[in-house]
Short mmCIF file of C-alpha atoms and ligand atoms in Angstrom, two decimals:
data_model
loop_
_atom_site.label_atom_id
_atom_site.label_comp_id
_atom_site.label_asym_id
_atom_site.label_seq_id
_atom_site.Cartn_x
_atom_site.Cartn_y
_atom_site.Cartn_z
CA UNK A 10 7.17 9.89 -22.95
CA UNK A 11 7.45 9.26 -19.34
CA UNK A 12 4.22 7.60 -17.98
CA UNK A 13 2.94 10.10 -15.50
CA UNK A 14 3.09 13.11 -18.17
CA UNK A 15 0.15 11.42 -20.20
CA UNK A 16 -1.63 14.38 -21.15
CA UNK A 17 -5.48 14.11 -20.02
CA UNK A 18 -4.96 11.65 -17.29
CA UNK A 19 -5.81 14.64 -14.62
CA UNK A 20 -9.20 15.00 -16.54
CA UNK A 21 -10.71 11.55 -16.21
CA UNK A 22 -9.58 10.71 -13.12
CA UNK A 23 -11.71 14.14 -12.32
CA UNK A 24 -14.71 12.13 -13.35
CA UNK A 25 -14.20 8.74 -12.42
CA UNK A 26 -16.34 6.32 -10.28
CA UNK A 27 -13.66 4.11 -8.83
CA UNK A 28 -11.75 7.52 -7.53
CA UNK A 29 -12.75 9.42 -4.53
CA UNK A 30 -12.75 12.69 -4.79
CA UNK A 31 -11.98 15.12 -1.93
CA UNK A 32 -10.76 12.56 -0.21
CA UNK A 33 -9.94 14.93 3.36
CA UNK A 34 -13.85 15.28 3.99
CA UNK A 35 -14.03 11.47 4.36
CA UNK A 36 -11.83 11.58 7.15
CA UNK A 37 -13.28 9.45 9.58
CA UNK A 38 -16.16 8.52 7.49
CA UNK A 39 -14.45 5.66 5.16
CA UNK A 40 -17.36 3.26 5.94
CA UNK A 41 -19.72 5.44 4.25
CA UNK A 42 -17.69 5.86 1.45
CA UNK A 43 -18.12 2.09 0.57
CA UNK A 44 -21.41 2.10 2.02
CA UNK A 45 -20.65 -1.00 4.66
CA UNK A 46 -18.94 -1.18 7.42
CA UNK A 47 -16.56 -3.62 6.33
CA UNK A 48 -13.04 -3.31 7.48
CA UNK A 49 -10.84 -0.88 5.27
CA UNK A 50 -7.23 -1.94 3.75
CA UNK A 51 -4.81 0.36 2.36
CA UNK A 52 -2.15 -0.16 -0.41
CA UNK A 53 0.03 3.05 -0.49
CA UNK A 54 1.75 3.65 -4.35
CA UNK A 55 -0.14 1.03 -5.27
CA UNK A 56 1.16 1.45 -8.84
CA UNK A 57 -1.13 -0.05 -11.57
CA UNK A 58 -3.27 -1.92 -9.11
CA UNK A 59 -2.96 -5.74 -9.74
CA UNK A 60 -2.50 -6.60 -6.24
CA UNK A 61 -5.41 -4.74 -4.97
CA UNK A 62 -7.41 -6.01 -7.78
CA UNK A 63 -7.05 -9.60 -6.82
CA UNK A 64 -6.82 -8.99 -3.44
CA UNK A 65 -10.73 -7.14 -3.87
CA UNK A 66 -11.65 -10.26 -5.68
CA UNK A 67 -10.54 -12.90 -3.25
CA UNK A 68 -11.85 -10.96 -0.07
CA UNK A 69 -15.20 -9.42 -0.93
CA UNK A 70 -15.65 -8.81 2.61
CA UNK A 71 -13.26 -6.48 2.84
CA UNK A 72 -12.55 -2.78 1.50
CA UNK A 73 -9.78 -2.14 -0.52
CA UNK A 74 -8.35 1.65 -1.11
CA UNK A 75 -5.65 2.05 -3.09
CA UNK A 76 -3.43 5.23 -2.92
CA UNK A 77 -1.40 6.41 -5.65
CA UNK A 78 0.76 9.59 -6.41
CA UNK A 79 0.63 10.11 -10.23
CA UNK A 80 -2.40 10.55 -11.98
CA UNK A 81 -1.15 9.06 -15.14
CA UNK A 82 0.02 5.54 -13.34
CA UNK A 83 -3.31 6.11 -11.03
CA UNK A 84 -5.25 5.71 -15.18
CA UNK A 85 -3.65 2.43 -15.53
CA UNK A 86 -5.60 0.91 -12.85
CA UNK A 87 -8.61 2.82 -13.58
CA UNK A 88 -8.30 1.01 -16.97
CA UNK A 89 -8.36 -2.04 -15.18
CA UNK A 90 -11.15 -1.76 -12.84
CA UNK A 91 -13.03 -1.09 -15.51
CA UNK A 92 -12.76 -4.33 -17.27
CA UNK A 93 -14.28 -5.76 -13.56
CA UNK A 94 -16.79 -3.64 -12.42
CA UNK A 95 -18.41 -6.06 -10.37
CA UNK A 96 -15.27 -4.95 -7.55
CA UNK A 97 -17.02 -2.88 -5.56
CA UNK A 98 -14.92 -2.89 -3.02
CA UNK A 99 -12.11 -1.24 -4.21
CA UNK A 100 -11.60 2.49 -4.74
CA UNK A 101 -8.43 4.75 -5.15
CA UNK A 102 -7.33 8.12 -4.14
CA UNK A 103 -4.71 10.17 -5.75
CA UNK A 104 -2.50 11.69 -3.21
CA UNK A 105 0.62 11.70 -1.96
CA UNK A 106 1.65 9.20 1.27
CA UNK A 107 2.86 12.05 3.20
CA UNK A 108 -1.14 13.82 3.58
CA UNK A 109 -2.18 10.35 4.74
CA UNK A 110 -3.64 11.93 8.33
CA UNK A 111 -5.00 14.54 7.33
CA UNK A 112 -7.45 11.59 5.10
CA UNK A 113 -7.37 9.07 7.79
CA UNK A 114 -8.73 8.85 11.35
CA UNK A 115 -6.96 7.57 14.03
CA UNK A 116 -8.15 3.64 14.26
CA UNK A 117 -9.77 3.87 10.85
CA UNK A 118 -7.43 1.44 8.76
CA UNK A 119 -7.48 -2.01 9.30
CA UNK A 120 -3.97 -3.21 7.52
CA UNK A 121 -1.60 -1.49 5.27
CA UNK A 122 0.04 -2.89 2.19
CA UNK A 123 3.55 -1.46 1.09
CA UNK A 124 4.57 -3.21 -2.23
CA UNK A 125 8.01 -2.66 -3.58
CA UNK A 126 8.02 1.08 -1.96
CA UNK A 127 10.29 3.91 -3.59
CA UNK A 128 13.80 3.00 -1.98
CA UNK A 129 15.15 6.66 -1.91
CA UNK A 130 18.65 5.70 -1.72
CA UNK A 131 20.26 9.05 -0.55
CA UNK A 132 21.02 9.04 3.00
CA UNK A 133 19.21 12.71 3.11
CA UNK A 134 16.03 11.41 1.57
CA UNK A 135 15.83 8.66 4.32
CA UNK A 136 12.70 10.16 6.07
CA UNK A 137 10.81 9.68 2.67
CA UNK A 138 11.17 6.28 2.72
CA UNK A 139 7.22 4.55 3.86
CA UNK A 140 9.07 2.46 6.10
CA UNK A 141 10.68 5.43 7.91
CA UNK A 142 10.32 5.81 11.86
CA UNK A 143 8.07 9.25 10.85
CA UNK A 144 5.42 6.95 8.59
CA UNK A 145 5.45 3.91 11.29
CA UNK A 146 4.51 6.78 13.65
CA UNK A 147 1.74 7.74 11.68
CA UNK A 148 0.57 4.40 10.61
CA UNK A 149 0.47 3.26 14.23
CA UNK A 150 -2.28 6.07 14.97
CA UNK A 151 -3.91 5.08 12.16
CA UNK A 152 -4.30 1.32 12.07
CA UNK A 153 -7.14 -0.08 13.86
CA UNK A 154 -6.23 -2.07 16.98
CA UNK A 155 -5.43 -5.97 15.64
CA UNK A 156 -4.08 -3.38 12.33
CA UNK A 157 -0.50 -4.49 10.85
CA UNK A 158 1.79 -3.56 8.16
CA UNK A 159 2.93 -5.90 5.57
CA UNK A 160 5.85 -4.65 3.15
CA UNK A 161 7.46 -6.41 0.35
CA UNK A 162 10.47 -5.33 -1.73
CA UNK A 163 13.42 -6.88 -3.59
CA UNK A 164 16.03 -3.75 -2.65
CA UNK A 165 17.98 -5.68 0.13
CA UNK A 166 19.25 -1.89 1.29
CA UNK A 167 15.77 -0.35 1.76
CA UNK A 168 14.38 -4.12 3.57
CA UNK A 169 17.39 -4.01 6.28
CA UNK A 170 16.69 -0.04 6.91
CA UNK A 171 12.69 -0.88 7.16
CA UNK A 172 14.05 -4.24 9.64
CA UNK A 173 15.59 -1.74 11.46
CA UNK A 174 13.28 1.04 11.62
CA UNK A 175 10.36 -1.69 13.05
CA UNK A 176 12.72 -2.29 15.52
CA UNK A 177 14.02 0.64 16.84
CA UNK A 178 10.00 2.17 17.07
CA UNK A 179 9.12 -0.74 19.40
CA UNK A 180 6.97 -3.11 16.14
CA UNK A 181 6.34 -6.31 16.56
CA UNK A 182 7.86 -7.84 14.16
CA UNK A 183 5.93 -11.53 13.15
CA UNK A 184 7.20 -12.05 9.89
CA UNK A 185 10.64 -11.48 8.64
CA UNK A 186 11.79 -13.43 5.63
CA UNK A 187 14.57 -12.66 2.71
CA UNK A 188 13.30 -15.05 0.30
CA UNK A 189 9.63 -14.72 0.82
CA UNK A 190 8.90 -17.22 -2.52
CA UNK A 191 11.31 -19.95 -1.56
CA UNK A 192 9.72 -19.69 2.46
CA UNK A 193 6.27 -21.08 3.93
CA UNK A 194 4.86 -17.38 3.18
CA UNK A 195 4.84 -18.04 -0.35
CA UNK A 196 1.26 -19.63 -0.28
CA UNK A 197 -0.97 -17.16 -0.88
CA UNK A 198 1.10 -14.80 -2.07
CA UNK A 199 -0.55 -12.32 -4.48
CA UNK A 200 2.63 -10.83 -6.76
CA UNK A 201 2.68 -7.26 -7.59
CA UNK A 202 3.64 -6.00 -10.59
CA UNK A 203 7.06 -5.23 -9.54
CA UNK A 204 7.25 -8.48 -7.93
CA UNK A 205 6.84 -10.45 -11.05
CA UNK A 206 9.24 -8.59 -12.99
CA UNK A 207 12.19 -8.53 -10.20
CA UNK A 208 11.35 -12.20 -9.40
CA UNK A 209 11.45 -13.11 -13.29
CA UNK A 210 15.02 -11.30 -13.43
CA UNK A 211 15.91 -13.24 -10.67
CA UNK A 212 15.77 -11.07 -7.65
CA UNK A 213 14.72 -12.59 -4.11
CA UNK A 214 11.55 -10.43 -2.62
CA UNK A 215 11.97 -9.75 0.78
CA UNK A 216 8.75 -9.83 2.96
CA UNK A 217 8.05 -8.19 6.40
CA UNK A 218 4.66 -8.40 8.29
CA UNK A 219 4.89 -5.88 11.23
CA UNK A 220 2.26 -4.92 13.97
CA UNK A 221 2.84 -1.69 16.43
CA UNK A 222 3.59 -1.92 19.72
CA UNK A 223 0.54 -3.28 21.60
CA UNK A 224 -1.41 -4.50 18.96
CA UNK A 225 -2.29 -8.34 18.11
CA UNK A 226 0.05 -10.35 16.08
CA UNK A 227 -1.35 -12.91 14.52
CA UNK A 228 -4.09 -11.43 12.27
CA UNK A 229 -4.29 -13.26 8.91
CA UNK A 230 -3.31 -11.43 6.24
N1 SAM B 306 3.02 -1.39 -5.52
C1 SAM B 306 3.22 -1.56 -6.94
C2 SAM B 306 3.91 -2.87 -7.23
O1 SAM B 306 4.45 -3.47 -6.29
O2 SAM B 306 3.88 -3.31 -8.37
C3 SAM B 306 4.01 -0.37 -7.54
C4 SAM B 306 5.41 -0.22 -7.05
S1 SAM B 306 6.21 1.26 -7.72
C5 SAM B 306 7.89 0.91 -7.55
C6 SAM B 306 5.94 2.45 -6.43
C7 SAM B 306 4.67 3.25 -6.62
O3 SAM B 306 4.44 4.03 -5.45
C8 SAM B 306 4.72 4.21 -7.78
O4 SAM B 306 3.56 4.06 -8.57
C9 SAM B 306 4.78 5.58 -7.12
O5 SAM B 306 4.20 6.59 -7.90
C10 SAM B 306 4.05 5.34 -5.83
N2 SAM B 306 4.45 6.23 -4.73
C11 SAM B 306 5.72 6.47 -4.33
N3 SAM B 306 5.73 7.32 -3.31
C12 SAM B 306 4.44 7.61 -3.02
C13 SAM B 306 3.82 8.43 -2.06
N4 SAM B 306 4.53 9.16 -1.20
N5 SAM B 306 2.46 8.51 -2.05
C14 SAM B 306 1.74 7.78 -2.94
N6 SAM B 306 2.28 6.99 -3.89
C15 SAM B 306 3.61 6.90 -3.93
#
């Protein structure tokens, strides 16, 4: 059975605590959401949610919101935040990338995590891509003023495109790196779940930290 046809993931994902619901009224409002007005990161197809998970550990001070298309991969991580309830800083939202301004205000996300993204290879599906020039457009409105964009991937194809969309929209582009586990970047590092399995087969992860035109470069991350 393919993982995001589990029947009854819509249903408790209805009802759970770590998801916010009706996420469009919070536009604006994130701060309440969390009840703080700590700053707010953003993983988009966050998958199963290990990264955000640790990330929420290591930086309580911070806000963590993961977004996630399929209900039945968004249950996974439910599942998990479960077994560490004491995260209270991390929440997700089902939805898909593409509504991601009609959740957000302008200014109201503080940094933006893109972890092994879909790589839509057809030339036609380009503009889906979360590195495309149409999402760097919207993430610039939507990132807070030091806000960046860091984006990790092990699809060489879909790394150069993203190199070359940052570019050609006028990002700053701070970190670049092909082989972000053999370079000084690796410290730190929190792997995905996609990045431990490509690394394990032997893939190099590429790594990209961007920041819009403008903005401050040298927020730590
Ligand atoms: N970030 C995780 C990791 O690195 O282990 C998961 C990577 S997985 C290849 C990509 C995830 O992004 C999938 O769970 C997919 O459903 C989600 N996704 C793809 N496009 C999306 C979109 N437009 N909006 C929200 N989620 C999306």
């Amino acid at each position: 059975m393919r993982l995001r046809n589990i029947p009854g993931s819509r249903e408790v994902i209805a009802e759970n605590e770590y998801v916010v619901h009706e996420e469009q009224s919070h536009r604006g409002q994130w701060k309440e959401v969390f009840g703080n007005d700590h700053p707010i990161r953003v993983e988009i197809g966050m998958g199963k949610g290990s990264f955000l998970m640790e990330m929420a550990r290591r930086n309580p001070e911070i806000n963590f919101l993961g977004i996630e298309k399929y209900s039945s991969v968004l249950l996974r991580a439910i599942e998990k935040h479960e077994e560490a309830p004491e995260l209270t800083n991390l929440k997700f939202i089902r939805m898909d990338a593409e509504e991601i301004e009609a959740v957000f205000a302008p200014g109201e996300i503080d940094y933006i995590y893109l972890n092994f993204s879909d790589p839509w290879p057809k030339d036609r599906h380009a503009k889906r891509r979360l590195t495309s020039d149409r999402f760097l457009a919207r993430y610039e409105k939507l990132l807070a003023p030091e806000g960046g964009v860091t984006f990790k991937t092990d699809n060489r194809d879909l790394f150069e495109f993203s190199v070359e969309m940052a570019k050609e929209c006028g990002w700053n582009l701070q970190v670049v790196t092909r082989d972000l586990h053999g370079s000084e970047f690796a410290e730190g590092n929190i792997m995905t779940e996609y990045e431990r399995k490509f690394s394990e087969l032997g893939n190099k992860i590429c790594m990209m930290r961007i920041f819009p035109p403008e903005k401050r470069e040298n927020q730590e991350v």
